[in-house]
mmCIF file of C-alpha atoms in Angstrom:
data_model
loop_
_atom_site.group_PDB
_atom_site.id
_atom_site.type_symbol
_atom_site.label_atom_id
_atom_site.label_comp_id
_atom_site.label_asym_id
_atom_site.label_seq_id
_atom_site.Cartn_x
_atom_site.Cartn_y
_atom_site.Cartn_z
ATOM 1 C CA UNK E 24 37.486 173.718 126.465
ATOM 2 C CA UNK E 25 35.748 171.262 127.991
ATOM 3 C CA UNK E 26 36.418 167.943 129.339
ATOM 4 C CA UNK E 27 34.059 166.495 126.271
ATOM 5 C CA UNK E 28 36.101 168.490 123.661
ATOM 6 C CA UNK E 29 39.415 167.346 125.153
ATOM 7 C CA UNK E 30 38.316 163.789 124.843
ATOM 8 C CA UNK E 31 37.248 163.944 121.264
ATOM 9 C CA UNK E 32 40.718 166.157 120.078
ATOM 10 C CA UNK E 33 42.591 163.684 122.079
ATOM 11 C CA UNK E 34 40.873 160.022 120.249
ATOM 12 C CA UNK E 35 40.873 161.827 117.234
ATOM 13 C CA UNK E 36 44.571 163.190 117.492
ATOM 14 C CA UNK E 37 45.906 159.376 118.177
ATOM 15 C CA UNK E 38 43.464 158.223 115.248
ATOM 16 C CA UNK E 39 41.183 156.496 117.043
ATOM 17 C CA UNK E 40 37.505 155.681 116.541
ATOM 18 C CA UNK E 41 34.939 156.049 118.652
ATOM 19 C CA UNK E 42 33.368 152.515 118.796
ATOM 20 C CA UNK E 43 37.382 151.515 119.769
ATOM 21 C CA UNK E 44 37.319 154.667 122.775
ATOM 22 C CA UNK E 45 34.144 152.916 123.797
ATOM 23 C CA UNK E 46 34.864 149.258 123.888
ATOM 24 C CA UNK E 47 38.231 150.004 126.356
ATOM 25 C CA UNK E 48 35.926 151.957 128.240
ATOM 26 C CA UNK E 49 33.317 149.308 128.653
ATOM 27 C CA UNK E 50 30.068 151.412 127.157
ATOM 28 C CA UNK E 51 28.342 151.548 123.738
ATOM 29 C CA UNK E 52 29.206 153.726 120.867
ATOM 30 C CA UNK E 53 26.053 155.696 121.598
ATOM 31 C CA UNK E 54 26.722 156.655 124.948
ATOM 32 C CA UNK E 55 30.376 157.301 124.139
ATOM 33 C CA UNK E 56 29.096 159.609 121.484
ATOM 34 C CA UNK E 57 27.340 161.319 123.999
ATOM 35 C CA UNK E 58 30.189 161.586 126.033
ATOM 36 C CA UNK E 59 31.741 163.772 123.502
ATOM 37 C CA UNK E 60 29.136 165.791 122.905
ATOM 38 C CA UNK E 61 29.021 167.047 126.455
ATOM 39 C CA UNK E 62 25.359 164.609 126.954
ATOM 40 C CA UNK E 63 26.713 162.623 129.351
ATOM 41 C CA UNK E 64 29.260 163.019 131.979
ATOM 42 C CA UNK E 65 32.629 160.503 132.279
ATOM 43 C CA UNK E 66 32.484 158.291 135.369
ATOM 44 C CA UNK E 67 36.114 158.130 137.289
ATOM 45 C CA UNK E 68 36.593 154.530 136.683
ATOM 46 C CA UNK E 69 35.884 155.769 132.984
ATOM 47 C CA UNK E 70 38.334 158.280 133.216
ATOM 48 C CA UNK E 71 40.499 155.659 134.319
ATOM 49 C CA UNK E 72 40.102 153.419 131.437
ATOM 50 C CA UNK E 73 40.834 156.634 129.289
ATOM 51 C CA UNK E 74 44.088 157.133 130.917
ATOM 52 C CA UNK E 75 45.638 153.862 130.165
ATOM 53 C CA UNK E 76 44.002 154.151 126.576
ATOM 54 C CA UNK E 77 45.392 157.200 125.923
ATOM 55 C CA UNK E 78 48.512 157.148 127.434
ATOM 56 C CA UNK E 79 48.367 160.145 129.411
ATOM 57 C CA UNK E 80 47.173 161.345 133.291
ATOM 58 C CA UNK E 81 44.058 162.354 134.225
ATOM 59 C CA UNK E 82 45.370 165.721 134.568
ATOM 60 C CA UNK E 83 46.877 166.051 131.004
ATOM 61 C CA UNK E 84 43.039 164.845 129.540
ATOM 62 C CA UNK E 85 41.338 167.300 132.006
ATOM 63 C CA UNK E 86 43.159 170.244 131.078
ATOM 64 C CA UNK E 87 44.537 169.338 127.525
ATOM 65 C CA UNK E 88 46.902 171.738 125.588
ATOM 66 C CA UNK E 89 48.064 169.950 122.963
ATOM 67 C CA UNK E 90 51.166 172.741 123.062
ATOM 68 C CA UNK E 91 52.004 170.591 126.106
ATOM 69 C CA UNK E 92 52.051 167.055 124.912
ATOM 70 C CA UNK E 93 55.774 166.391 123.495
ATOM 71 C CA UNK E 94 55.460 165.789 119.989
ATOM 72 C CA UNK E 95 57.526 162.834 118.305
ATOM 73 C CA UNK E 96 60.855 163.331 117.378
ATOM 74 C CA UNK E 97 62.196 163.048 113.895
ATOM 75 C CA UNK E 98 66.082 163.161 113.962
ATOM 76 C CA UNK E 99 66.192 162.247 110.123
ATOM 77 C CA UNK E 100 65.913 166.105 109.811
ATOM 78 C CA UNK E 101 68.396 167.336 112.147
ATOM 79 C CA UNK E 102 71.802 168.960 111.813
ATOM 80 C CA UNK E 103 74.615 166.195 113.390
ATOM 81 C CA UNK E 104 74.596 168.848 116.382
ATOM 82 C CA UNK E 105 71.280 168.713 116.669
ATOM 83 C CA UNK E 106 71.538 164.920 116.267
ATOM 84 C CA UNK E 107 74.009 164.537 118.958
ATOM 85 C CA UNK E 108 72.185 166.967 121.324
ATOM 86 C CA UNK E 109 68.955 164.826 121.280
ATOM 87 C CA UNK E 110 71.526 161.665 121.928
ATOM 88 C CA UNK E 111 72.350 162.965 124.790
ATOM 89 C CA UNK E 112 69.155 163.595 126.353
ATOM 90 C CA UNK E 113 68.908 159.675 126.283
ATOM 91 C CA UNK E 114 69.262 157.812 129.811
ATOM 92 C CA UNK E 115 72.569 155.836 129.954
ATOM 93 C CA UNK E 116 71.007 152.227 128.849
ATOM 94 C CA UNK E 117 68.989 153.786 125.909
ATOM 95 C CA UNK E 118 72.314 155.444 124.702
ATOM 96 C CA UNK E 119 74.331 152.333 125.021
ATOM 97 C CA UNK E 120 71.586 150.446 123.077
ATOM 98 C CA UNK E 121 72.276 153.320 120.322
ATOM 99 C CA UNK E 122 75.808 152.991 120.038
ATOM 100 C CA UNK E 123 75.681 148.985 119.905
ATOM 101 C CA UNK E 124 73.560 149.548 117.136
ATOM 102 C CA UNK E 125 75.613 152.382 115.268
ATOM 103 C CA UNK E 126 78.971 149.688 116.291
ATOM 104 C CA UNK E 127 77.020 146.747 114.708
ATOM 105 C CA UNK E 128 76.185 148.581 111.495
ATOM 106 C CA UNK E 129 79.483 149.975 110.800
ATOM 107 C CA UNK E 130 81.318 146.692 111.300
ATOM 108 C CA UNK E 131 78.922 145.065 109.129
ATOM 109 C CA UNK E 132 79.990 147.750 106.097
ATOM 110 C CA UNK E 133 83.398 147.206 106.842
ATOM 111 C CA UNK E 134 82.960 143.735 106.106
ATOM 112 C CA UNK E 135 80.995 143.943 103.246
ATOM 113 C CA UNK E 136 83.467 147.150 101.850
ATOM 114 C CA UNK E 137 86.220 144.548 102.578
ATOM 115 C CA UNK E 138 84.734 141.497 100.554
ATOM 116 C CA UNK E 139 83.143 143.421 98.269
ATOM 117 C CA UNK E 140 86.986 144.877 97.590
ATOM 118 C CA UNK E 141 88.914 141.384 97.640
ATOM 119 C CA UNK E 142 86.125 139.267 95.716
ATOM 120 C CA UNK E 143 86.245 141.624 92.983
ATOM 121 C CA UNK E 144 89.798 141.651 92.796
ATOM 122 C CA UNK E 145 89.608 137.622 93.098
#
């Protein structure tokens, strides 16, 4: 593919439109479009611009295999194994976050389990 196509999959895979690719990039939608279509070649500081837009290096846009980009991860549809395995691919901070979180939601249903328990019995 070329650098054109890889451009175009790329916007279109993170649901942008073109008139958005070419504002960041500082050009009109016309000559953006004929970026895409191979007319018109990207300039470095263009390239650039894509980069930050995008997210990625100029190496992943140059040769782009989507295969290669990590897709986003869903744990919702995980085994707890699986769950825990993907836990603990998390840096140390990001997995304390996690737990305070999981620790702050079960306390709070132990408190409501306990009032909802006495009130009623009130």
């Amino acid at each position: 593919m070329s650098l054109a196509d890889n451009i175009k999959i790329i916007r279109e895979k993170q649901g942008l439109l073109q008139k958005e690719v070419a504002n960041h990039i500082g050009v009109d939608k016309s000559t953006y479009s004929k970026i895409e279509k191979g007319g018109r070649e990207v300039t470095v500081a263009e390239l650039q611009k894509l980069t930050k837009l995008f997210n990625l290096t100029t190496d992943a846009i140059l040769n782009y295999d989507e295969n290669l980009i990590p897709k986003e991860v869903v744990i919702e549809d995980k085994t707890i194994i699986e769950q825990m395995q993907l836990l603990e691919e998390l840096d140390e901070e990001d997995k304390n976050i996690v737990f305070k979180m999981i620790d702050k939601m079960l306390t709070s249903k132990k408190f409501k389990d306990f009032f909802a328990k006495n009130v009623s019995s009130l």
